[in-house]
Amino acid sequence: MDNMSITNTPTSNDACLSIVHSLMCHRQGGESETFAKRAIESLVKKLKEKKDELDSLITAITTNGAHPSKCVTIQRTLDGRLQVAGRKGFPHVIYARLWRWPDLHKNELKHVKYCQYAFDLKCDSVCVNPYHYERVVSPGIDLSGLTLQSNAPSMLVKDEYVHDFEGQPSLPTEGHSIQTIQHPPSNRASTETYSAPALLAPAESNATSTTNFPNIPVASTTPEYWCSIAYFEMDVQVGETFKVPSSCPVVTVDGYVDPSGGDRFCLGQLSNVHRTEAIERARLHIGKGVQLECKGEGDVWVRCLSDHAVFVQSYYLDREAGRAPGDAVHKIYPSAYIKVFDLRQCHRQMQQQAATAQAAAAAQAAAVAGNIPGPGSVGGIAPAISLSAAAGIGVDDLRRLCILRMSFVKGWGPDYPRQSIKETPCWIEIHLHRALQLLDEVLHTMPIADPQPLD
């Protein structure tokens, strides 16, 4: 009799199907069965030639980490993410969710000291052994309200013109989509009036903006306006861009017909000769809209005053949810009050991207000249495809870091019939002036050319 039949626990010598079946029995149920099976099959196939690592994985999962296990590694991809069943995510997060914490977010993971290939170590290989990571919730960040919305067909456009519920959304039992991330109101938020100041204590509200980020240079000149708001219907801008004075840190964008000015941008009074009946219908539901609040030197918070959710594209929220920038749409429910932009994080990100693009462009030029750099140069970017991708970062890519986009009433992405925000009936684009000022300073110290077409 072989080992499989005696203990019911497979080894690396068994068929992939047997190993996958055994590992599926230990999943936590946060993902759909289809996604979990594909993710596990993909991992087992990659490890088939590395029998010791496959045995380590089997031991770790089937004993719930009771026995020490080695690193279980896969090749790091260009952007650090792994694609499974049409979805992208960080590999160590995917497998930690599968086998340990179904509600895990990337910023909660910390590797154990003896893990040699942890994701954060930036090695060519990434350890995906769930028992080589610990879950640590950052102090001051309330993640209790972060849940993920189902992509089941029955839930498509489920809230079109129906008042969104107040309180926590229920998690569907069978799987979830990683595309639309829900942000319901917290219990604290629902007891406050919408004009109240920050709901978090100073230590809490600053926790994410000050940790591990370099200081921001002192502004040479103070922008007269802290943001500009452009209103769109589908892919057409309607009306003039609305500028919010720095003397008005809180601005309301609503659907009423009062004259706009100062701290209020009223969308109801804007006319559009090409407006369709569907857009008109959606506009009726903007209602009290949203409140945008500029805090400190340039952090931005949003409060949803409308009876309907708003959908936000926010690189800051992407990062908080462990997603790559631009990879998710955030659904902010009525009465929710949430931070959507962090100036320090944005500044660090633009510095890193500008430096990467500049170094990659230089290395690419050297490669064209016949002076091929070694793997150790340009932060380890050696293959031509990596150079092209990094050198392809242009000024427009960096400007996107300084912009928020927000759709009223209607969502977009895989959970909805609209694939892009430009297909939604009424949305706004918010340009953050302090961030753009910092970008200008970064580009002066690290100028980058817009990507040129390849011959």
CSV table of C-alpha atoms in Angstrom, one decimal:
chain,number,residue,atom,x,y,z
A,1,MET,CA,0.0,0.0,0.0
A,2,ASP,CA,1.3,3.4,-0.8
A,3,ASN,CA,1.5,6.3,1.6
A,4,MET,CA,-1.6,7.9,0.2
A,5,SER,CA,-3.9,5.1,1.1
A,6,ILE,CA,-2.5,4.6,4.6
A,7,THR,CA,-2.7,8.2,5.8
A,8,ASN,CA,-5.0,9.9,3.3
A,9,THR,CA,-2.3,12.6,3.1
A,10,PRO,CA,-0.6,12.7,-0.3
A,11,THR,CA,3.0,13.2,-1.0
A,12,SER,CA,4.8,14.9,-3.9
A,13,ASN,CA,5.0,11.5,-5.7
A,14,ASP,CA,1.2,11.3,-6.0
A,15,ALA,CA,-0.9,12.5,-8.9
A,16,CYS,CA,-1.6,16.2,-9.1
A,17,LEU,CA,-5.4,15.4,-8.9
A,18,SER,CA,-4.9,13.6,-5.5
A,19,ILE,CA,-2.8,16.5,-4.1
A,20,VAL,CA,-5.3,19.1,-5.3
A,21,HIS,CA,-8.2,17.2,-3.8
A,22,SER,CA,-6.5,16.9,-0.4
A,23,LEU,CA,-5.5,20.6,-0.3
A,24,MET,CA,-9.0,21.6,-1.4
A,25,CYS,CA,-10.3,20.0,1.8
A,26,HIS,CA,-8.4,22.5,3.9
A,27,ARG,CA,-9.6,25.7,2.2
A,28,GLN,CA,-11.3,28.3,4.4
A,29,GLY,CA,-14.3,28.9,2.1
A,30,GLY,CA,-13.7,32.6,1.4
A,31,GLU,CA,-13.3,31.9,-2.3
A,32,SER,CA,-15.5,30.2,-4.8
A,33,GLU,CA,-14.8,26.5,-5.3
A,34,THR,CA,-13.9,27.1,-9.0
A,35,PHE,CA,-11.3,29.9,-8.1
A,36,ALA,CA,-9.8,27.9,-5.2
A,37,LYS,CA,-9.4,24.8,-7.4
A,38,ARG,CA,-7.7,26.7,-10.2
A,39,ALA,CA,-5.4,28.5,-7.8
A,40,ILE,CA,-4.4,25.2,-6.1
A,41,GLU,CA,-4.0,23.4,-9.4
A,42,SER,CA,-1.8,26.2,-10.7
A,43,LEU,CA,0.4,26.0,-7.6
A,44,VAL,CA,0.7,22.2,-7.5
A,45,LYS,CA,1.8,22.1,-11.2
A,46,LYS,CA,4.4,24.8,-10.6
A,47,LEU,CA,5.8,22.8,-7.7
A,48,LYS,CA,5.8,19.3,-9.3
A,49,GLU,CA,9.4,19.6,-10.2
A,50,LYS,CA,10.3,20.9,-6.7
A,51,LYS,CA,9.3,17.9,-4.7
A,52,ASP,CA,10.7,19.0,-1.4
A,53,GLU,CA,8.8,22.3,-1.6
A,54,LEU,CA,5.6,20.5,-2.6
A,55,ASP,CA,6.0,18.2,0.4
A,56,SER,CA,6.5,21.3,2.6
A,57,LEU,CA,3.2,22.8,1.3
A,58,ILE,CA,1.3,19.5,1.8
A,59,THR,CA,2.7,19.2,5.4
A,60,ALA,CA,2.0,22.9,6.2
A,61,ILE,CA,-1.6,22.8,4.9
A,62,THR,CA,-2.7,19.3,6.1
A,63,THR,CA,-1.3,19.9,9.7
A,64,ASN,CA,-2.5,23.5,9.9
A,65,GLY,CA,1.0,24.7,10.4
A,66,ALA,CA,1.6,22.3,13.4
A,67,HIS,CA,5.0,21.2,11.9
A,68,PRO,CA,7.8,23.5,10.7
A,69,SER,CA,7.9,23.8,6.9
A,70,LYS,CA,10.3,25.2,4.3
A,71,CYS,CA,9.6,28.1,1.9
A,72,VAL,CA,7.2,27.2,-0.9
A,73,THR,CA,8.3,29.4,-3.9
A,74,ILE,CA,7.0,30.4,-7.3
A,75,GLN,CA,8.6,32.8,-9.8
A,76,ARG,CA,8.0,36.5,-9.1
A,77,THR,CA,6.1,38.2,-12.0
A,78,LEU,CA,6.9,41.5,-13.6
A,79,ASP,CA,4.3,43.4,-11.6
A,80,GLY,CA,4.5,41.1,-8.5
A,81,ARG,CA,0.9,39.8,-9.1
A,82,LEU,CA,-0.4,36.4,-10.0
A,83,GLN,CA,-3.3,35.8,-12.4
A,84,VAL,CA,-5.7,33.0,-11.6
A,85,ALA,CA,-9.0,32.5,-13.4
A,86,GLY,CA,-8.9,36.0,-14.9
A,87,ARG,CA,-8.2,37.7,-11.6
A,88,LYS,CA,-4.9,39.2,-10.5
A,89,GLY,CA,-3.6,39.4,-6.9
A,90,PHE,CA,-0.5,39.2,-4.9
A,91,PRO,CA,0.4,35.4,-4.6
A,92,HIS,CA,1.1,35.2,-0.9
A,93,VAL,CA,-2.2,37.0,-0.2
A,94,ILE,CA,-4.2,34.7,-2.5
A,95,TYR,CA,-2.9,31.5,-0.8
A,96,ALA,CA,-3.1,32.9,2.7
A,97,ARG,CA,-6.8,33.8,2.0
A,98,LEU,CA,-7.4,30.3,0.7
A,99,TRP,CA,-6.0,28.4,3.6
A,100,ARG,CA,-5.9,30.7,6.6
A,101,TRP,CA,-7.8,34.0,6.6
A,102,PRO,CA,-10.6,34.4,4.0
A,103,ASP,CA,-11.1,38.1,4.9
A,104,LEU,CA,-7.4,39.0,4.7
A,105,HIS,CA,-6.0,42.2,3.3
A,106,LYS,CA,-2.5,42.5,1.9
A,107,ASN,CA,-1.4,45.2,4.4
A,108,GLU,CA,-2.1,42.8,7.3
A,109,LEU,CA,0.6,40.3,6.3
A,110,LYS,CA,4.0,40.2,7.9
A,111,HIS,CA,6.5,37.4,7.1
A,112,VAL,CA,8.1,35.3,9.8
A,113,LYS,CA,11.8,35.8,10.4
A,114,TYR,CA,12.9,32.5,9.0
A,115,CYS,CA,11.2,33.0,5.7
A,116,GLN,CA,13.9,33.5,3.1
A,117,TYR,CA,11.7,34.4,0.1
A,118,ALA,CA,9.0,36.5,1.6
A,119,PHE,CA,7.1,38.7,-0.8
A,120,ASP,CA,8.5,41.9,0.8
A,121,LEU,CA,12.1,40.7,0.4
A,122,LYS,CA,11.8,41.4,-3.3
A,123,CYS,CA,13.6,38.1,-4.3
A,124,ASP,CA,13.2,36.6,-7.8
A,125,SER,CA,11.1,33.9,-6.1
A,126,VAL,CA,8.2,34.5,-3.8
A,127,CYS,CA,7.2,32.3,-0.8
A,128,VAL,CA,3.5,31.4,-0.8
A,129,ASN,CA,3.6,29.2,2.3
A,130,PRO,CA,0.7,30.6,4.3
A,131,TYR,CA,2.4,29.5,7.5
A,132,HIS,CA,5.4,31.7,6.7
A,133,TYR,CA,3.2,34.8,7.3
A,134,GLU,CA,1.5,36.3,10.3
A,135,ARG,CA,-1.5,38.5,10.3
A,136,VAL,CA,-0.9,41.9,11.9
A,137,VAL,CA,-3.6,44.5,11.8
A,138,SER,CA,-2.0,48.0,11.6
A,139,PRO,CA,-2.9,50.2,14.7
A,140,GLY,CA,-5.5,52.8,13.9
A,141,ILE,CA,-6.8,51.3,10.7
A,142,ASP,CA,-10.4,50.1,10.9
A,143,LEU,CA,-10.6,47.3,8.4
A,144,SER,CA,-13.8,45.8,9.9
A,145,GLY,CA,-15.9,47.4,7.2
A,146,LEU,CA,-13.9,46.1,4.2
A,147,THR,CA,-15.8,43.3,2.5
A,148,LEU,CA,-15.8,42.0,-1.0
A,149,GLN,CA,-18.8,42.0,-3.3
A,150,SER,CA,-20.0,38.9,-5.0
A,151,ASN,CA,-19.7,38.5,-8.8
A,152,ALA,CA,-22.7,36.2,-8.9
A,153,PRO,CA,-25.0,37.0,-11.8
A,154,SER,CA,-27.9,37.6,-9.4
A,155,MET,CA,-26.1,40.5,-7.8
A,156,LEU,CA,-25.3,42.3,-11.0
A,157,VAL,CA,-26.6,45.9,-10.9
A,158,LYS,CA,-28.6,44.8,-7.8
A,159,ASP,CA,-28.8,48.4,-6.4
A,160,GLU,CA,-29.9,50.3,-9.5
A,161,TYR,CA,-32.1,53.0,-8.0
A,162,VAL,CA,-32.8,51.0,-4.9
A,163,HIS,CA,-31.9,52.7,-1.7
A,164,ASP,CA,-28.7,51.1,-0.4
A,165,PHE,CA,-29.1,49.5,3.0
A,166,GLU,CA,-27.6,51.2,6.1
A,167,GLY,CA,-25.2,49.1,8.0
A,168,GLN,CA,-23.0,46.1,7.1
A,169,PRO,CA,-23.5,44.3,3.8
A,170,SER,CA,-23.9,40.6,4.1
A,171,LEU,CA,-21.1,38.5,2.5
A,172,PRO,CA,-22.4,36.0,0.0
A,173,THR,CA,-21.6,32.4,1.0
A,174,GLU,CA,-20.2,31.4,-2.4
A,175,GLY,CA,-17.1,33.3,-3.3
A,176,HIS,CA,-16.4,37.0,-4.0
A,177,SER,CA,-15.0,39.2,-6.7
A,178,ILE,CA,-11.8,41.0,-6.0
A,179,GLN,CA,-12.9,43.9,-8.3
A,180,THR,CA,-15.6,45.8,-6.3
A,181,ILE,CA,-14.6,46.5,-2.7
A,182,GLN,CA,-17.3,47.6,-0.4
A,183,HIS,CA,-17.0,50.3,2.3
A,184,PRO,CA,-20.1,50.4,4.4
A,185,PRO,CA,-20.5,53.1,7.2
A,186,SER,CA,-18.9,52.1,10.5
A,187,ASN,CA,-21.0,52.1,13.6
A,188,ARG,CA,-19.2,55.3,14.8
A,189,ALA,CA,-19.9,57.1,11.5
A,190,SER,CA,-23.7,56.4,11.6
A,191,THR,CA,-24.1,58.2,14.9
A,192,GLU,CA,-22.5,61.4,13.7
A,193,THR,CA,-24.0,64.2,11.6
A,194,TYR,CA,-22.4,64.6,8.2
A,195,SER,CA,-20.9,68.0,9.1
A,196,ALA,CA,-19.0,66.6,12.0
A,197,PRO,CA,-15.2,66.8,12.1
A,198,ALA,CA,-12.9,63.8,11.8
A,199,LEU,CA,-14.4,60.7,13.4
A,200,LEU,CA,-11.0,59.2,14.1
A,201,ALA,CA,-8.7,60.3,16.9
A,202,PRO,CA,-5.6,62.2,15.7
A,203,ALA,CA,-3.3,59.2,16.4
A,204,GLU,CA,-5.6,57.0,14.4
A,205,SER,CA,-6.2,59.3,11.4
A,206,ASN,CA,-2.5,59.9,11.0
A,207,ALA,CA,-1.4,56.3,11.4
A,208,THR,CA,-1.5,55.4,7.7
A,209,SER,CA,-0.2,58.7,6.5
A,210,THR,CA,2.9,59.0,8.6
A,211,THR,CA,4.2,55.4,8.9
A,212,ASN,CA,7.2,54.6,6.7
A,213,PHE,CA,6.8,57.6,4.4
A,214,PRO,CA,9.4,60.3,3.9
A,215,ASN,CA,8.7,63.8,4.9
A,216,ILE,CA,7.1,66.0,2.3
A,217,PRO,CA,9.1,69.1,1.3
A,218,VAL,CA,7.7,72.4,2.5
A,219,ALA,CA,5.5,74.0,-0.2
A,220,SER,CA,7.3,76.9,-1.9
A,221,THR,CA,4.0,78.5,-2.7
A,222,THR,CA,0.5,77.6,-1.3
A,223,PRO,CA,-1.9,76.7,-4.0
A,224,GLU,CA,-4.8,79.1,-4.2
A,225,TYR,CA,-7.2,76.1,-4.8
A,226,TRP,CA,-6.8,72.7,-3.1
A,227,CYS,CA,-8.6,70.9,-5.9
A,228,SER,CA,-10.4,71.2,-9.3
A,229,ILE,CA,-13.6,69.2,-10.0
A,230,ALA,CA,-14.7,68.4,-13.5
A,231,TYR,CA,-18.1,66.8,-14.1
A,232,PHE,CA,-18.7,64.3,-16.9
A,233,GLU,CA,-21.7,62.5,-18.4
A,234,MET,CA,-20.3,59.3,-20.1
A,235,ASP,CA,-17.1,60.5,-21.8
A,236,VAL,CA,-18.1,64.2,-22.2
A,237,GLN,CA,-17.3,67.0,-19.8
A,238,VAL,CA,-20.3,69.1,-18.9
A,239,GLY,CA,-19.9,72.6,-17.7
A,240,GLU,CA,-16.8,74.4,-16.5
A,241,THR,CA,-14.2,72.9,-14.2
A,242,PHE,CA,-15.0,73.9,-10.6
A,243,LYS,CA,-12.1,75.1,-8.5
A,244,VAL,CA,-12.3,74.8,-4.7
A,245,PRO,CA,-10.4,77.5,-2.8
A,246,SER,CA,-7.9,76.5,-0.1
A,247,SER,CA,-10.0,78.5,2.3
A,248,CYS,CA,-12.8,75.9,1.9
A,249,PRO,CA,-11.3,72.6,3.1
A,250,VAL,CA,-14.8,70.9,2.9
A,251,VAL,CA,-16.7,71.0,-0.4
A,252,THR,CA,-20.1,69.4,-1.3
A,253,VAL,CA,-20.9,68.1,-4.7
A,254,ASP,CA,-24.6,67.5,-5.0
A,255,GLY,CA,-27.4,67.2,-7.6
A,256,TYR,CA,-29.4,70.3,-6.7
A,257,VAL,CA,-29.9,73.4,-8.9
A,258,ASP,CA,-28.6,76.1,-6.6
A,259,PRO,CA,-25.8,78.3,-8.0
A,260,SER,CA,-22.4,76.8,-7.4
A,261,GLY,CA,-19.7,78.7,-5.5
A,262,GLY,CA,-17.2,78.5,-2.8
A,263,ASP,CA,-17.8,75.2,-0.9
A,264,ARG,CA,-20.6,73.8,-3.1
A,265,PHE,CA,-20.7,72.5,-6.6
A,266,CYS,CA,-24.3,71.9,-7.8
A,267,LEU,CA,-24.6,69.5,-10.7
A,268,GLY,CA,-28.3,69.9,-11.1
A,269,GLN,CA,-28.1,73.2,-12.9
A,270,LEU,CA,-25.6,72.0,-15.6
A,271,SER,CA,-27.2,71.5,-19.0
A,272,ASN,CA,-26.1,69.2,-21.8
A,273,VAL,CA,-27.8,69.1,-25.2
A,274,HIS,CA,-26.7,65.5,-25.7
A,275,ARG,CA,-28.1,64.3,-22.4
A,276,THR,CA,-30.0,61.0,-22.8
A,277,GLU,CA,-33.0,59.8,-20.8
A,278,ALA,CA,-30.9,57.3,-18.9
A,279,ILE,CA,-28.4,60.0,-17.8
A,280,GLU,CA,-31.3,62.2,-16.8
A,281,ARG,CA,-32.7,59.4,-14.7
A,282,ALA,CA,-29.4,58.7,-13.0
A,283,ARG,CA,-28.9,62.5,-12.2
A,284,LEU,CA,-32.2,62.5,-10.3
A,285,HIS,CA,-30.6,60.1,-7.8
A,286,ILE,CA,-27.4,62.1,-7.0
A,287,GLY,CA,-29.4,64.0,-4.3
A,288,LYS,CA,-27.2,65.3,-1.5
A,289,GLY,CA,-24.2,63.8,-3.2
A,290,VAL,CA,-20.8,63.7,-1.5
A,291,GLN,CA,-18.6,65.8,0.7
A,292,LEU,CA,-14.9,66.0,0.0
A,293,GLU,CA,-12.6,67.1,2.9
A,294,CYS,CA,-9.0,68.1,2.6
A,295,LYS,CA,-7.1,67.4,5.8
A,296,GLY,CA,-3.6,68.4,6.8
A,297,GLU,CA,-1.4,69.3,3.9
A,298,GLY,CA,-3.4,67.3,1.3
A,299,ASP,CA,-5.0,64.1,2.5
A,300,VAL,CA,-8.6,63.7,1.3
A,301,TRP,CA,-11.7,62.1,2.9
A,302,VAL,CA,-15.1,61.4,1.4
A,303,ARG,CA,-18.5,61.3,3.1
A,304,CYS,CA,-21.4,59.9,1.1
A,305,LEU,CA,-24.5,62.0,1.8
A,306,SER,CA,-26.6,60.5,-1.0
A,307,ASP,CA,-29.2,57.8,-0.6
A,308,HIS,CA,-27.2,55.8,-3.1
A,309,ALA,CA,-23.6,54.5,-3.1
A,310,VAL,CA,-20.8,56.3,-4.9
A,311,PHE,CA,-18.0,54.4,-6.7
A,312,VAL,CA,-14.5,55.6,-6.4
A,313,GLN,CA,-11.2,55.0,-8.1
A,314,SER,CA,-8.5,55.5,-5.4
A,315,TYR,CA,-4.9,54.3,-5.5
A,316,TYR,CA,-4.8,54.8,-1.7
A,317,LEU,CA,-7.8,52.5,-1.1
A,318,ASP,CA,-6.3,50.0,-3.6
A,319,ARG,CA,-3.1,49.9,-1.5
A,320,GLU,CA,-5.1,49.5,1.8
A,321,ALA,CA,-7.0,46.6,0.4
A,322,GLY,CA,-3.7,44.9,-0.9
A,323,ARG,CA,-4.5,45.6,-4.5
A,324,ALA,CA,-2.3,47.0,-7.3
A,325,PRO,CA,-3.0,50.6,-8.3
A,326,GLY,CA,-6.1,50.9,-10.5
A,327,ASP,CA,-7.1,47.3,-9.9
A,328,ALA,CA,-10.3,47.8,-8.0
A,329,VAL,CA,-13.4,50.0,-7.8
A,330,HIS,CA,-14.5,51.0,-4.3
A,331,LYS,CA,-18.1,51.2,-3.4
A,332,ILE,CA,-18.8,53.8,-0.7
A,333,TYR,CA,-22.1,53.4,1.0
A,334,PRO,CA,-24.5,56.1,2.2
A,335,SER,CA,-23.3,57.7,5.5
A,336,ALA,CA,-19.8,56.2,5.1
A,337,TYR,CA,-16.9,58.5,5.8
A,338,ILE,CA,-13.6,57.2,4.5
A,339,LYS,CA,-10.1,58.3,3.5
A,340,VAL,CA,-9.5,58.1,-0.2
A,341,PHE,CA,-6.1,59.9,-0.7
A,342,ASP,CA,-2.9,60.1,1.3
A,343,LEU,CA,-0.4,62.8,0.2
A,344,ARG,CA,2.7,61.1,1.7
A,345,GLN,CA,2.0,57.8,0.0
A,346,CYS,CA,1.3,59.5,-3.3
A,347,HIS,CA,4.6,61.5,-3.0
A,348,ARG,CA,6.6,58.3,-2.3
A,349,GLN,CA,4.9,56.5,-5.2
A,350,MET,CA,5.6,59.3,-7.7
A,351,GLN,CA,9.3,59.4,-6.5
A,352,GLN,CA,9.7,55.7,-6.9
A,353,GLN,CA,8.0,55.5,-10.4
A,354,ALA,CA,9.9,58.5,-11.7
A,355,ALA,CA,13.2,57.1,-10.5
A,356,THR,CA,12.4,53.6,-11.9
A,357,ALA,CA,11.4,55.2,-15.3
A,358,GLN,CA,14.5,57.3,-15.4
A,359,ALA,CA,16.9,54.5,-14.5
A,360,ALA,CA,15.1,52.1,-17.0
A,361,ALA,CA,15.3,54.6,-19.8
A,362,ALA,CA,19.0,55.1,-19.2
A,363,ALA,CA,19.6,51.3,-19.1
A,364,GLN,CA,17.5,50.9,-22.3
A,365,ALA,CA,19.6,53.5,-24.0
A,366,ALA,CA,22.8,51.7,-22.9
A,367,ALA,CA,21.4,48.4,-24.2
A,368,VAL,CA,20.7,50.0,-27.6
A,369,ALA,CA,24.2,51.4,-27.7
A,370,GLY,CA,25.5,47.8,-27.1
A,371,ASN,CA,26.5,48.3,-23.4
A,372,ILE,CA,24.1,45.8,-21.9
A,373,PRO,CA,23.8,46.3,-18.1
A,374,GLY,CA,24.1,43.3,-15.8
A,375,PRO,CA,21.2,41.9,-13.7
A,376,GLY,CA,22.4,44.0,-10.7
A,377,SER,CA,21.7,47.3,-12.4
A,378,VAL,CA,18.5,49.3,-12.5
A,379,GLY,CA,17.2,47.7,-9.3
A,380,GLY,CA,17.7,44.3,-10.8
A,381,ILE,CA,15.7,45.1,-14.0
A,382,ALA,CA,17.6,43.2,-16.6
A,383,PRO,CA,15.2,41.6,-19.2
A,384,ALA,CA,14.4,43.9,-22.2
A,385,ILE,CA,10.6,43.5,-21.5
A,386,SER,CA,11.1,44.9,-17.9
A,387,LEU,CA,13.1,47.8,-19.2
A,388,SER,CA,10.4,48.6,-21.8
A,389,ALA,CA,7.7,48.5,-19.2
A,390,ALA,CA,9.5,50.7,-16.7
A,391,ALA,CA,10.8,53.1,-19.4
A,392,GLY,CA,7.2,53.3,-20.6
A,393,ILE,CA,6.1,55.2,-17.5
A,394,GLY,CA,5.2,58.7,-18.7
A,395,VAL,CA,4.2,62.0,-17.1
A,396,ASP,CA,0.5,61.1,-17.6
A,397,ASP,CA,1.0,57.9,-15.6
A,398,LEU,CA,2.4,60.0,-12.7
A,399,ARG,CA,-0.4,62.5,-13.0
A,400,ARG,CA,-3.0,59.8,-12.5
A,401,LEU,CA,-1.6,59.4,-8.9
A,402,CYS,CA,-2.9,62.9,-8.2
A,403,ILE,CA,-6.4,62.3,-9.5
A,404,LEU,CA,-9.5,60.8,-7.9
A,405,ARG,CA,-12.5,59.6,-10.0
A,406,MET,CA,-16.0,59.1,-8.6
A,407,SER,CA,-19.2,57.9,-10.1
A,408,PHE,CA,-22.7,58.6,-8.7
A,409,VAL,CA,-25.3,55.8,-8.4
A,410,LYS,CA,-23.8,53.5,-11.1
A,411,GLY,CA,-20.7,51.3,-10.7
A,412,TRP,CA,-18.4,49.9,-13.3
A,413,GLY,CA,-16.0,47.0,-13.8
A,414,PRO,CA,-16.6,43.2,-14.0
A,415,ASP,CA,-19.6,43.3,-11.5
A,416,TYR,CA,-21.5,45.8,-13.8
A,417,PRO,CA,-22.5,46.1,-17.4
A,418,ARG,CA,-20.2,49.2,-17.7
A,419,GLN,CA,-16.5,48.4,-18.1
A,420,SER,CA,-15.1,51.9,-17.6
A,421,ILE,CA,-16.1,55.0,-15.6
A,422,LYS,CA,-16.5,56.7,-19.0
A,423,GLU,CA,-19.5,54.5,-19.5
A,424,THR,CA,-21.3,55.7,-16.4
A,425,PRO,CA,-24.0,58.4,-16.7
A,426,CYS,CA,-22.6,61.0,-14.2
A,427,TRP,CA,-19.2,61.1,-12.6
A,428,ILE,CA,-16.5,63.6,-11.4
A,429,GLU,CA,-12.8,63.8,-11.8
A,430,ILE,CA,-10.9,65.5,-8.9
A,431,HIS,CA,-7.4,67.0,-9.5
A,432,LEU,CA,-5.5,67.5,-6.3
A,433,HIS,CA,-3.4,70.6,-6.6
A,434,ARG,CA,-0.9,70.0,-3.7
A,435,ALA,CA,-0.1,66.5,-5.1
A,436,LEU,CA,0.3,68.0,-8.6
A,437,GLN,CA,2.7,70.6,-7.2
A,438,LEU,CA,4.8,67.9,-5.6
A,439,LEU,CA,4.8,66.0,-8.9
A,440,ASP,CA,6.1,69.1,-10.6
A,441,GLU,CA,9.0,69.2,-8.1
A,442,VAL,CA,9.7,65.5,-8.5
A,443,LEU,CA,9.9,65.9,-12.3
A,444,HIS,CA,12.3,68.8,-12.0
A,445,THR,CA,14.7,66.7,-10.0
A,446,MET,CA,14.1,63.5,-12.0
A,447,PRO,CA,12.9,64.5,-15.5
A,448,ILE,CA,11.4,61.7,-17.5
A,449,ALA,CA,10.6,61.7,-21.2
A,450,ASP,CA,7.2,60.5,-22.4
A,451,PRO,CA,7.5,57.0,-23.8
A,452,GLN,CA,8.5,57.0,-27.5
A,453,PRO,CA,7.0,54.5,-30.0
A,454,LEU,CA,9.2,51.6,-30.7
A,455,ASP,CA,10.6,51.3,-34.2
